[in-house]
Coordinates of C-alpha atoms in Angstrom, one line a residue:
X1 CA 195.4 197.8 15.2
X2 CA 193.5 198.0 11.9
X3 CA 192.3 194.4 12.5
X4 CA 191.4 195.3 16.1
X5 CA 189.2 198.2 14.9
X6 CA 187.6 195.9 12.3
X7 CA 186.6 193.3 15.0
X8 CA 185.1 196.1 17.1
X9 CA 182.8 197.5 14.3
X10 CA 179.9 195.1 14.8
X11 CA 179.9 194.9 18.6
X12 CA 180.4 198.4 19.9
X13 CA 178.6 201.7 19.4
X14 CA 179.8 204.3 16.9
X15 CA 180.7 206.6 19.8
X16 CA 182.8 203.9 21.5
X17 CA 184.5 203.1 18.2
X18 CA 185.4 206.7 17.5
X19 CA 186.9 207.0 21.0
X20 CA 188.9 203.8 20.5
X21 CA 190.2 205.1 17.1
X22 CA 191.7 208.1 18.9
X23 CA 193.4 205.9 21.6
X24 CA 194.8 203.6 18.9
X25 CA 196.2 206.6 16.9
X26 CA 198.1 207.7 19.9
X27 CA 199.2 204.2 20.9
X28 CA 200.4 203.2 17.4
X29 CA 202.2 206.5 16.6
X30 CA 206.0 206.2 15.8
X31 CA 206.8 207.8 19.2
X32 CA 203.9 206.0 21.0
X33 CA 204.1 203.1 23.4
X34 CA 202.9 200.5 20.8
X35 CA 206.1 200.2 18.7
X36 CA 208.2 200.1 21.9
X37 CA 206.1 197.2 23.3
X38 CA 206.2 195.4 20.0
X39 CA 210.0 195.5 20.0
X40 CA 209.9 194.2 23.6
X41 CA 207.9 191.2 22.3
X42 CA 210.3 190.7 19.4
X43 CA 213.2 190.4 21.8
X44 CA 211.2 188.1 24.1
X45 CA 210.6 185.8 21.1
X46 CA 214.3 185.4 20.5
X47 CA 214.9 184.3 24.1
X48 CA 212.0 181.9 24.7
X49 CA 210.5 178.8 23.1
X50 CA 207.2 180.5 22.8
X51 CA 207.0 184.1 24.0
X52 CA 203.2 183.9 24.3
X53 CA 202.7 180.6 26.1
X54 CA 202.7 181.7 29.7
X55 CA 200.9 185.0 28.9
X56 CA 198.1 182.9 27.3
X57 CA 198.1 180.1 30.0
X58 CA 197.8 182.6 32.8
X59 CA 195.1 184.7 31.1
X60 CA 193.0 181.8 30.0
X61 CA 193.3 179.5 33.0
X62 CA 195.8 180.2 35.9
X63 CA 194.5 183.7 36.7
X64 CA 190.8 182.9 36.4
X65 CA 189.2 182.6 39.9
X66 CA 186.0 180.9 38.9
X67 CA 185.2 177.4 40.0
X68 CA 186.5 174.7 37.6
X69 CA 183.2 172.7 37.2
X70 CA 180.9 174.1 34.5
X71 CA 183.2 177.2 34.0
X72 CA 186.3 175.4 32.8
X73 CA 186.3 171.6 33.0
X74 CA 184.7 169.9 29.9
X75 CA 182.6 166.8 30.4
X76 CA 182.5 164.0 27.8
X77 CA 180.1 161.2 27.5
X78 CA 181.0 157.9 25.8
X79 CA 178.7 155.2 24.5
X80 CA 177.3 153.4 27.6
X81 CA 178.2 149.9 28.6
X82 CA 176.1 147.1 30.1
X83 CA 177.0 146.0 33.6
X84 CA 175.1 143.1 35.1
X85 CA 177.0 142.8 38.3
X86 CA 179.6 144.8 40.2
X87 CA 182.5 142.7 38.8
X88 CA 181.5 143.9 35.3
X89 CA 182.1 147.5 36.4
X90 CA 185.4 146.5 38.0
X91 CA 186.7 144.6 34.9
X92 CA 185.7 147.4 32.5
X93 CA 187.3 150.1 34.7
X94 CA 190.4 147.9 35.1
X95 CA 190.7 147.7 31.3
X96 CA 190.4 151.5 31.0
X97 CA 193.3 151.9 33.5
X98 CA 195.3 149.2 31.8
X99 CA 195.0 150.9 28.4
X100 CA 196.0 154.2 30.0
X101 CA 199.1 152.5 31.4
X102 CA 199.9 151.1 27.9
X103 CA 199.5 154.6 26.5
X104 CA 201.9 156.1 29.0
X105 CA 204.5 153.4 28.1
X106 CA 204.1 154.3 24.5
X107 CA 204.7 158.0 25.3
X108 CA 207.8 157.1 27.3
X109 CA 209.2 155.0 24.5
X110 CA 208.9 157.9 22.0
X111 CA 206.6 156.0 19.7
X112 CA 203.9 158.7 19.6
X113 CA 203.4 159.5 15.9
X114 CA 204.2 163.0 14.8
X115 CA 201.0 164.7 13.5
X116 CA 201.1 167.1 10.6
X117 CA 198.8 169.8 9.3
X118 CA 196.3 168.4 6.8
X119 CA 195.1 171.8 5.4
X120 CA 196.5 175.2 4.6
X121 CA 200.2 174.8 4.0
X122 CA 199.8 171.1 4.5
X123 CA 202.3 168.7 6.1
X124 CA 203.7 171.2 8.6
X125 CA 204.6 169.3 11.8
X126 CA 202.3 170.0 14.8
X127 CA 203.5 170.5 18.4
X128 CA 202.8 167.3 20.4
X129 CA 203.5 168.7 23.9
X130 CA 199.8 168.5 24.9
X131 CA 199.8 164.7 24.6
X132 CA 202.5 164.4 27.2
X133 CA 200.8 166.5 29.8
X134 CA 197.6 164.5 30.2
X135 CA 198.7 161.7 32.6
X136 CA 199.9 162.3 36.1
X137 CA 199.4 166.0 36.0
X138 CA 197.2 168.3 38.2
X139 CA 196.2 171.9 38.6
X140 CA 197.0 173.5 42.0
X141 CA 195.0 176.3 43.4
X142 CA 196.6 179.6 44.3
X143 CA 195.3 182.6 46.2
X144 CA 195.8 184.8 43.2
X145 CA 197.2 182.5 40.5
X146 CA 197.0 178.8 40.1
X147 CA 200.0 176.6 39.0
X148 CA 200.4 173.2 37.4
X149 CA 202.0 170.0 38.6
X150 CA 203.6 168.3 35.7
X151 CA 205.3 165.0 36.8
X152 CA 208.7 163.7 36.0
X153 CA 209.1 160.1 35.1
X154 CA 208.8 157.9 38.2
X155 CA 209.2 154.3 39.0
X156 CA 206.1 154.0 41.1
X157 CA 202.7 154.5 39.5
X158 CA 199.3 154.5 41.0
X159 CA 195.7 155.7 40.5
X160 CA 193.3 157.2 42.9
X161 CA 189.8 155.6 43.0
X162 CA 186.9 157.6 44.6
X163 CA 183.9 155.6 45.5
X164 CA 181.1 156.9 47.7
X165 CA 183.4 159.8 48.6
X166 CA 186.0 157.4 49.9
X167 CA 189.4 157.7 48.3
X168 CA 191.7 154.7 47.7
X169 CA 195.3 154.5 46.4
X170 CA 195.7 151.6 43.9
X171 CA 199.4 150.9 43.0
X172 CA 199.8 149.8 39.4
X173 CA 203.1 148.0 39.9
X174 CA 203.7 145.2 42.3
X175 CA 206.9 145.4 44.5
X176 CA 208.4 142.3 43.0
X177 CA 207.6 142.8 39.3
X178 CA 206.3 145.0 36.6
X179 CA 202.8 146.4 36.1
X180 CA 199.7 144.7 37.3
X181 CA 197.5 142.9 34.8
X182 CA 193.9 143.6 34.1
X183 CA 192.6 140.9 36.5
X184 CA 194.8 142.2 39.3
X185 CA 193.6 145.7 38.8
X186 CA 190.0 144.4 38.7
X187 CA 190.4 142.6 42.0
X188 CA 191.6 145.8 43.6
X189 CA 188.6 147.7 42.2
X190 CA 186.2 144.9 43.3
X191 CA 187.5 145.2 46.9
X192 CA 186.9 149.0 46.8
X193 CA 183.3 148.6 45.4
X194 CA 182.6 146.2 48.3
X195 CA 184.5 148.1 51.0
X196 CA 183.2 151.7 50.4
X197 CA 179.5 151.1 51.3
X198 CA 180.5 149.4 54.5
X199 CA 182.5 152.3 55.9
X200 CA 181.3 155.3 57.9
X201 CA 180.4 158.3 55.7
X202 CA 183.7 160.1 55.0
X203 CA 184.4 163.8 55.0
X204 CA 183.5 165.1 51.5
X205 CA 186.9 166.6 50.8
X206 CA 186.3 166.4 47.0
X207 CA 183.6 169.1 47.2
X208 CA 186.2 171.7 48.2
X209 CA 187.8 171.4 44.7
X210 CA 184.5 172.8 43.2
X211 CA 184.9 176.1 45.0
X212 CA 186.3 179.4 43.5
X213 CA 190.0 179.0 43.2
X214 CA 191.1 181.5 45.9
X215 CA 188.7 179.9 48.5
X216 CA 189.9 176.3 47.6
X217 CA 193.5 177.6 47.9
X218 CA 192.9 178.7 51.4
X219 CA 191.2 175.4 52.3
X220 CA 194.0 173.4 50.7
X221 CA 196.6 175.3 52.8
X222 CA 194.6 174.5 55.9
X223 CA 194.5 170.8 55.0
X224 CA 198.3 170.8 54.3
X225 CA 198.9 171.8 57.9
X226 CA 198.4 168.1 58.8
X227 CA 201.1 165.6 57.7
X228 CA 198.6 162.9 56.8
X229 CA 196.7 165.3 54.6
X230 CA 199.9 166.4 52.9
X231 CA 200.5 162.8 51.9
X232 CA 197.0 162.3 50.6
X233 CA 197.1 165.4 48.5
X234 CA 200.5 164.4 47.1
X235 CA 199.1 161.0 46.2
X236 CA 196.1 162.5 44.4
X237 CA 198.2 165.1 42.5
X238 CA 200.8 162.6 41.4
X239 CA 198.3 159.8 40.4
X240 CA 198.2 158.8 36.8
X241 CA 194.4 159.5 36.8
X242 CA 191.5 159.7 39.2
X243 CA 188.8 157.0 38.7
X244 CA 185.4 158.1 40.0
X245 CA 183.0 155.2 40.6
X246 CA 179.6 156.9 40.7
X247 CA 176.0 156.3 41.7
X248 CA 173.8 157.2 38.7
X249 CA 171.8 160.4 38.7
X250 CA 168.1 159.8 38.9
X251 CA 166.2 159.9 35.6
X252 CA 164.3 163.0 36.8
X253 CA 167.5 165.1 37.0
X254 CA 167.2 168.0 34.6
X255 CA 164.3 166.2 32.9
X256 CA 162.6 169.2 31.4
X257 CA 162.7 169.2 27.6
X258 CA 162.5 172.2 25.3
X259 CA 160.8 173.1 22.0
X260 CA 162.2 171.1 19.1
X261 CA 164.2 168.6 21.2
X262 CA 164.9 165.3 19.5
X263 CA 165.0 161.7 20.8
X264 CA 168.3 160.7 22.5
X265 CA 170.7 158.3 20.7
X266 CA 172.2 156.8 23.8
X267 CA 170.1 155.8 26.8
X268 CA 170.8 153.9 30.0
X269 CA 167.6 152.9 31.7
X270 CA 165.6 156.1 32.3
X271 CA 168.6 158.3 31.7
X272 CA 169.2 160.2 28.4
X273 CA 172.3 161.9 27.0
X274 CA 171.5 165.2 28.8
X275 CA 171.3 163.4 32.2
X276 CA 174.5 161.6 31.5
X277 CA 176.3 164.7 30.4
X278 CA 175.4 166.5 33.6
X279 CA 177.0 163.7 35.5
X280 CA 180.3 164.2 33.6
X281 CA 180.3 168.0 33.8
X282 CA 179.6 168.5 37.6
X283 CA 178.3 165.2 39.2
X284 CA 174.9 166.4 40.1
X285 CA 175.4 168.3 43.3
X286 CA 176.4 167.6 46.9
X287 CA 173.7 164.9 47.4
X288 CA 174.9 163.0 44.4
X289 CA 178.5 162.8 42.9
X290 CA 180.0 166.2 43.1
X291 CA 181.9 165.3 46.3
X292 CA 183.1 162.1 44.5
X293 CA 185.5 164.2 42.4
X294 CA 188.8 166.0 42.4
X295 CA 188.3 168.7 39.8
X296 CA 191.9 169.8 39.8
X297 CA 193.0 166.4 38.3
X298 CA 193.7 166.5 34.6
X299 CA 192.0 163.2 33.8
X300 CA 189.0 162.0 35.8
X301 CA 187.5 158.9 34.3
X302 CA 183.9 158.5 35.6
X303 CA 182.1 155.1 35.5
X304 CA 178.6 154.5 36.9
X305 CA 177.2 151.2 38.0
X306 CA 174.4 151.6 35.3
X307 CA 177.0 151.6 32.5
X308 CA 177.2 155.3 31.9
X309 CA 180.8 156.4 31.6
X310 CA 183.0 159.3 30.3
X311 CA 185.3 161.8 31.8
X312 CA 185.7 165.3 33.3
X313 CA 189.1 166.8 32.5
X314 CA 190.9 169.9 33.7
X315 CA 191.5 172.0 30.7
X316 CA 194.7 174.0 31.4
X317 CA 197.1 171.2 30.3
X318 CA 195.6 170.4 26.9
X319 CA 193.0 171.1 24.3
X320 CA 190.2 168.6 23.6
X321 CA 191.9 166.9 20.6
X322 CA 194.5 165.2 22.7
X323 CA 191.9 164.0 25.3
X324 CA 189.5 162.8 22.7
X325 CA 192.1 160.9 20.8
X326 CA 193.2 159.1 24.0
X327 CA 189.6 158.2 24.9
X328 CA 188.8 157.0 21.4
X329 CA 191.9 154.8 21.4
X330 CA 190.8 153.3 24.8
X331 CA 187.2 152.9 23.6
X332 CA 188.1 151.1 20.4
X333 CA 190.7 148.8 22.1
X334 CA 188.2 147.7 24.7
X335 CA 185.4 147.4 22.1
X336 CA 187.4 145.2 19.7
X337 CA 189.3 143.1 22.1
X338 CA 187.4 140.5 24.3
X339 CA 188.1 140.5 28.0
X340 CA 190.8 137.9 28.9
X341 CA 189.9 136.3 32.2
X342 CA 192.7 133.8 32.1
X343 CA 195.5 136.1 33.3
X344 CA 197.4 135.1 36.4
X345 CA 196.4 136.9 39.6
X346 CA 198.9 137.3 42.5
X347 CA 197.8 137.9 46.0
X348 CA 198.1 141.7 46.6
X349 CA 197.6 143.8 49.6
X350 CA 194.3 145.6 49.8
X351 CA 194.4 149.2 48.4
X352 CA 195.0 151.9 50.9
X353 CA 192.0 154.0 51.9
X354 CA 193.0 157.7 52.5
X355 CA 192.2 159.0 55.9
X356 CA 191.8 162.8 56.4
X357 CA 192.4 165.0 59.5
X358 CA 189.7 167.6 59.4
X359 CA 190.0 170.8 61.3
X360 CA 186.8 172.6 62.5
X361 CA 187.1 175.4 59.9
X362 CA 187.3 172.8 57.1
X363 CA 184.3 171.0 58.5
X364 CA 182.3 174.2 58.2
X365 CA 183.6 174.7 54.7
X366 CA 182.0 171.4 53.6
X367 CA 178.6 172.9 54.2
X368 CA 179.3 176.2 52.5
X369 CA 181.1 174.5 49.5
X370 CA 178.1 172.2 49.1
X371 CA 175.6 175.1 49.0
X372 CA 177.7 177.0 46.5
X373 CA 178.2 173.9 44.2
X374 CA 174.4 173.2 44.3
X375 CA 173.6 176.8 43.5
X376 CA 176.0 176.8 40.6
X377 CA 174.5 173.5 39.2
X378 CA 171.0 174.8 39.6
X379 CA 171.9 177.9 37.6
X380 CA 173.0 175.8 34.6
X381 CA 170.6 175.3 31.7
X382 CA 172.0 172.5 29.6
X383 CA 170.7 170.1 27.1
X384 CA 172.2 167.7 24.5
X385 CA 170.6 168.3 21.2
X386 CA 171.1 166.2 18.0
X387 CA 170.3 167.9 14.7
X388 CA 169.3 165.1 12.4
X389 CA 167.9 166.5 9.1
X390 CA 171.4 166.9 7.5
X391 CA 175.1 167.1 8.2
X392 CA 178.4 168.1 6.7
X393 CA 178.0 166.2 3.4
X394 CA 175.2 168.4 2.3
X395 CA 177.0 171.6 3.5
X396 CA 180.2 170.6 1.6
X397 CA 178.1 170.0 -1.5
X398 CA 177.2 173.7 -1.4
X399 CA 180.9 174.5 -1.4
X400 CA 180.8 175.9 2.1
X401 CA 183.0 174.8 5.1
X402 CA 180.7 173.1 7.6
X403 CA 182.4 175.0 10.5
X404 CA 181.9 178.3 8.8
X405 CA 178.3 177.4 8.0
X406 CA 177.5 176.6 11.6
X407 CA 179.3 179.7 12.9
X408 CA 177.2 181.9 10.6
X409 CA 174.0 180.1 11.5
X410 CA 174.7 180.8 15.2
X411 CA 175.3 184.5 14.4
X412 CA 172.0 184.7 12.6
X413 CA 170.2 182.9 15.4
X414 CA 171.6 185.3 18.0
X415 CA 170.7 188.3 15.9
X416 CA 167.2 187.0 15.4
X417 CA 166.7 186.7 19.1
X418 CA 168.4 189.9 20.4
X419 CA 168.7 192.2 17.4
X420 CA 172.5 192.6 17.7
X421 CA 175.7 190.5 17.7
X422 CA 178.0 189.9 20.6
X423 CA 181.7 189.0 20.9
X424 CA 182.0 185.3 19.8
X425 CA 184.8 182.9 20.6
X426 CA 185.9 179.9 18.4
X427 CA 189.2 178.3 19.1
X428 CA 191.8 177.9 16.3
X429 CA 194.7 175.5 16.9
X430 CA 198.1 177.1 16.8
X431 CA 200.0 173.8 17.1
X432 CA 202.1 174.6 14.1
X433 CA 204.2 176.5 16.6
X434 CA 206.2 175.1 19.5
X435 CA 203.9 174.9 22.6
X436 CA 201.1 176.4 20.6
X437 CA 197.6 176.0 21.9
X438 CA 194.8 178.2 20.4
X439 CA 194.0 181.7 19.2
X440 CA 190.5 183.1 18.8
X441 CA 188.4 183.1 15.6
X442 CA 186.0 185.9 16.1
X443 CA 182.8 185.0 14.3
X444 CA 180.9 188.3 15.0
X445 CA 182.1 190.2 11.9
X446 CA 180.7 193.2 10.1
X447 CA 179.9 190.9 7.1
X448 CA 178.0 188.5 9.3
X449 CA 176.1 191.4 10.8
X450 CA 175.1 192.8 7.4
X451 CA 173.9 189.4 6.3
X452 CA 171.9 188.8 9.5
X453 CA 170.3 192.2 9.3
X454 CA 169.3 191.5 5.7
X455 CA 168.0 188.0 6.5
X456 CA 165.7 189.7 9.1
X457 CA 164.7 192.3 6.5
X458 CA 166.2 195.1 8.7
X459 CA 163.3 194.6 11.2
X460 CA 165.4 193.7 14.4
X461 CA 164.8 191.0 16.9
X462 CA 162.2 188.2 17.1
X463 CA 160.9 188.6 13.5
X464 CA 159.4 185.5 11.9
X465 CA 161.5 184.3 9.0
X466 CA 160.5 182.1 6.1
X467 CA 162.3 179.2 8.0
X468 CA 159.9 179.6 10.9
X469 CA 156.8 178.7 8.9
X470 CA 155.0 175.7 10.4
X471 CA 156.8 176.1 13.7
X472 CA 155.3 179.3 15.0
X473 CA 151.7 180.2 15.6
X474 CA 149.5 180.3 12.5
X475 CA 149.9 183.5 10.6
X476 CA 147.1 185.6 9.2
X477 CA 146.9 184.5 5.6
X478 CA 145.5 187.9 4.6
X479 CA 148.6 189.7 5.8
X480 CA 150.7 191.0 2.9
X481 CA 154.4 189.9 3.2
X482 CA 157.2 192.0 1.7
X483 CA 160.9 191.1 1.2
X484 CA 163.1 194.1 0.8
X485 CA 166.1 192.0 -0.1
X486 CA 166.1 189.5 -3.0
X487 CA 167.5 186.0 -2.5
X488 CA 170.3 186.8 -4.9
X489 CA 171.3 189.7 -2.6
X490 CA 171.1 187.5 0.5
X491 CA 173.3 184.9 -1.2
X492 CA 175.8 187.5 -2.0
X493 CA 175.9 188.8 1.5
X494 CA 176.2 185.2 2.7
X495 CA 179.2 184.6 0.4
X496 CA 180.9 187.8 1.8
X497 CA 180.3 186.6 5.4
X498 CA 181.7 183.1 4.5
X499 CA 184.8 184.7 2.9
X500 CA 185.5 186.9 6.0
X501 CA 185.0 184.0 8.4
X502 CA 187.3 181.8 6.3
X503 CA 189.9 184.6 6.1
X504 CA 190.0 185.0 9.9
X505 CA 190.2 181.2 10.4
X506 CA 193.2 180.8 8.1
X507 CA 195.0 183.8 9.6
X508 CA 194.6 182.2 13.1
X509 CA 195.9 178.7 12.3
X510 CA 198.9 180.2 10.4
X511 CA 199.8 182.3 13.4
X512 CA 198.5 185.7 12.2
X513 CA 195.5 186.1 14.6
X514 CA 195.3 189.2 16.7
X515 CA 194.2 188.1 20.1
X516 CA 197.5 186.6 21.2
X517 CA 199.5 189.7 19.9
X518 CA 197.0 192.0 21.8
X519 CA 197.5 189.9 24.9
X520 CA 201.2 190.2 24.5
X521 CA 201.0 194.0 24.1
X522 CA 198.8 194.2 27.2
X523 CA 201.1 192.1 29.4
X524 CA 204.3 193.8 28.1
X525 CA 202.6 197.2 29.0
X526 CA 202.5 195.9 32.6
X527 CA 206.1 194.7 32.5
X528 CA 207.6 197.7 30.7
X529 CA 205.6 200.6 32.3
X530 CA 204.2 199.0 35.4
X531 CA 200.6 199.8 34.4
X532 CA 198.1 199.2 31.6
X533 CA 198.0 201.6 28.6
X534 CA 194.6 203.2 28.1
X535 CA 194.0 200.9 25.1
X536 CA 193.5 198.0 27.6
X537 CA 191.3 199.9 30.1
X538 CA 189.1 201.3 27.3
X539 CA 185.4 200.1 27.4
X540 CA 185.8 198.7 23.8
X541 CA 188.5 196.4 25.0
X542 CA 186.3 195.1 27.8
X543 CA 183.5 194.5 25.3
X544 CA 185.8 192.8 22.9
X545 CA 186.9 190.3 25.5
X546 CA 183.6 189.5 27.1
X547 CA 182.6 186.4 25.1
X548 CA 178.9 185.8 25.5
X549 CA 179.0 183.1 22.8
X550 CA 181.6 180.3 22.9
X551 CA 181.2 178.1 19.9
X552 CA 184.1 175.7 19.5
X553 CA 183.8 172.0 18.5
X554 CA 185.8 168.8 18.3
X555 CA 184.5 165.8 16.5
X556 CA 184.7 162.2 17.9
X557 CA 182.8 159.3 19.2
X558 CA 182.0 161.2 22.4
X559 CA 178.6 162.8 22.6
X560 CA 179.0 166.3 21.2
X561 CA 177.5 168.8 23.6
X562 CA 175.9 171.8 21.9
X563 CA 173.9 174.7 23.3
X564 CA 171.1 175.3 20.9
X565 CA 167.7 177.1 20.5
X566 CA 164.7 176.6 18.2
X567 CA 165.9 179.7 16.3
X568 CA 169.2 178.1 15.3
X569 CA 167.3 174.9 14.3
X570 CA 164.9 176.7 12.0
X571 CA 167.8 178.7 10.6
X572 CA 169.6 175.5 9.7
X573 CA 166.4 174.1 8.1
X574 CA 166.0 177.2 6.0
X575 CA 169.6 177.3 4.8
X576 CA 169.3 173.8 3.4
X577 CA 166.4 174.9 1.3
X578 CA 168.1 178.2 0.5
X579 CA 171.5 176.8 -0.6
X580 CA 170.0 173.8 -2.3
X581 CA 168.1 176.1 -4.6
X582 CA 171.3 177.9 -5.3
X583 CA 173.2 174.7 -5.7
X584 CA 170.8 173.3 -8.3

């Protein structure tokens, strides 16, 4: 409770804080409800592998009713390929599928290497459960709460390929032998690429998966009334992955730039990284590739005929680290191993195209779901930005964690724009614990606030800083400028903010964060008393759990997607100068 009050200090008003202190005093008293609920969780811990796992999973994912695209499913862009003809696309996609098959075989053989912590109590084993949930799994919508389909080992394996909104089932094992080789998979994909454009326009069933979860649950229940649809949905949910063969978004899609934007690193024709990222996140809308998806599926590999490729993945089964490691493995294997076109190729039946029985109410839903998806996509402001002046090597030379450095730069940027801080989320892995996923590093601290205020010379929002010089309108040279805080004082406040951010990070990764325990107390209040204690209906609790900034990162070969502003950019420029002076 003391840590809870400490996180509230920079984000709630003094009056709200005082009210919450009174609630906490009553809750945490020896005869209050708090100790009783804590004991309930202690007993729960003794009887379960991880007492917090389902509390966390439901709160973070299963109970959230928002649509999956944009709100939940991450999109990842990988370095584009060169396709000259359709068979190039088919061969490349076949190699991706083949590498995924090899990865699953490795998982089944028990050959996945045990990972261990490389910092803070080093060498502790990390839970590997997330790696086993990526392939063959799917999220299922519910009217009030979603569920997960996690497959058991099966003899039969297949992938679903979606091309021009047509869905095909491609078996990965022949009836008379083991798995198909790359050439055989490629021939199946080549057939699909040629077949889909020749068929009548199919019902855009995939667009329904972009709807709010309760609405999609109703639509799915309606579809399941028909036996043919039942089988289709079963095939999709049990597929190893979904492969989406896309038409590229036009180069004009989301083409507006912004102040301080930098040249793109990867480009395909007229498409830049921002354009490609939109394709992976949501598909571009009902007129483009959004119906060419099944957003419930854990792994959707997306390949465009212009060489753009990446994936969209459903987040509830795994954190980004497991997905990125799988994709990096596939990418490196394909990039370093030439395509072998000499493999034998048996005659195989053509892949089955899934036919749907569409009731009138579902036909009407296609139009409504398309409008809602388009509105959601139109409401997204998203750009890929690469900050090139310096990176982690310089930051480390200043004896500051690069992650902490960026987190504090974001806090300063937000304060500079708005004049206050807001609840900020950064994930911290808790894989040192069985079934552990993440807890929350809260970057909006009192120490960060004091530093940000001092950096802005206590003048509030939208004040020109030293780092803005040359980027803003010319200043009146006759105007006298005053600094009420010395650079030594600013550095000291910065060190305090770094120390606090580091302390919170370490506590989280070692299992001593406060968000999961608070969640446990909230849910146990429901289970023990049948209602929520006032602590969890208090306005401060609502503010503390409304994350207006989400700032997590995972490194890799994928294009890193960062929301940024010119304010953050100039802050980063300034801190290089500021810390370099200190470092020298």
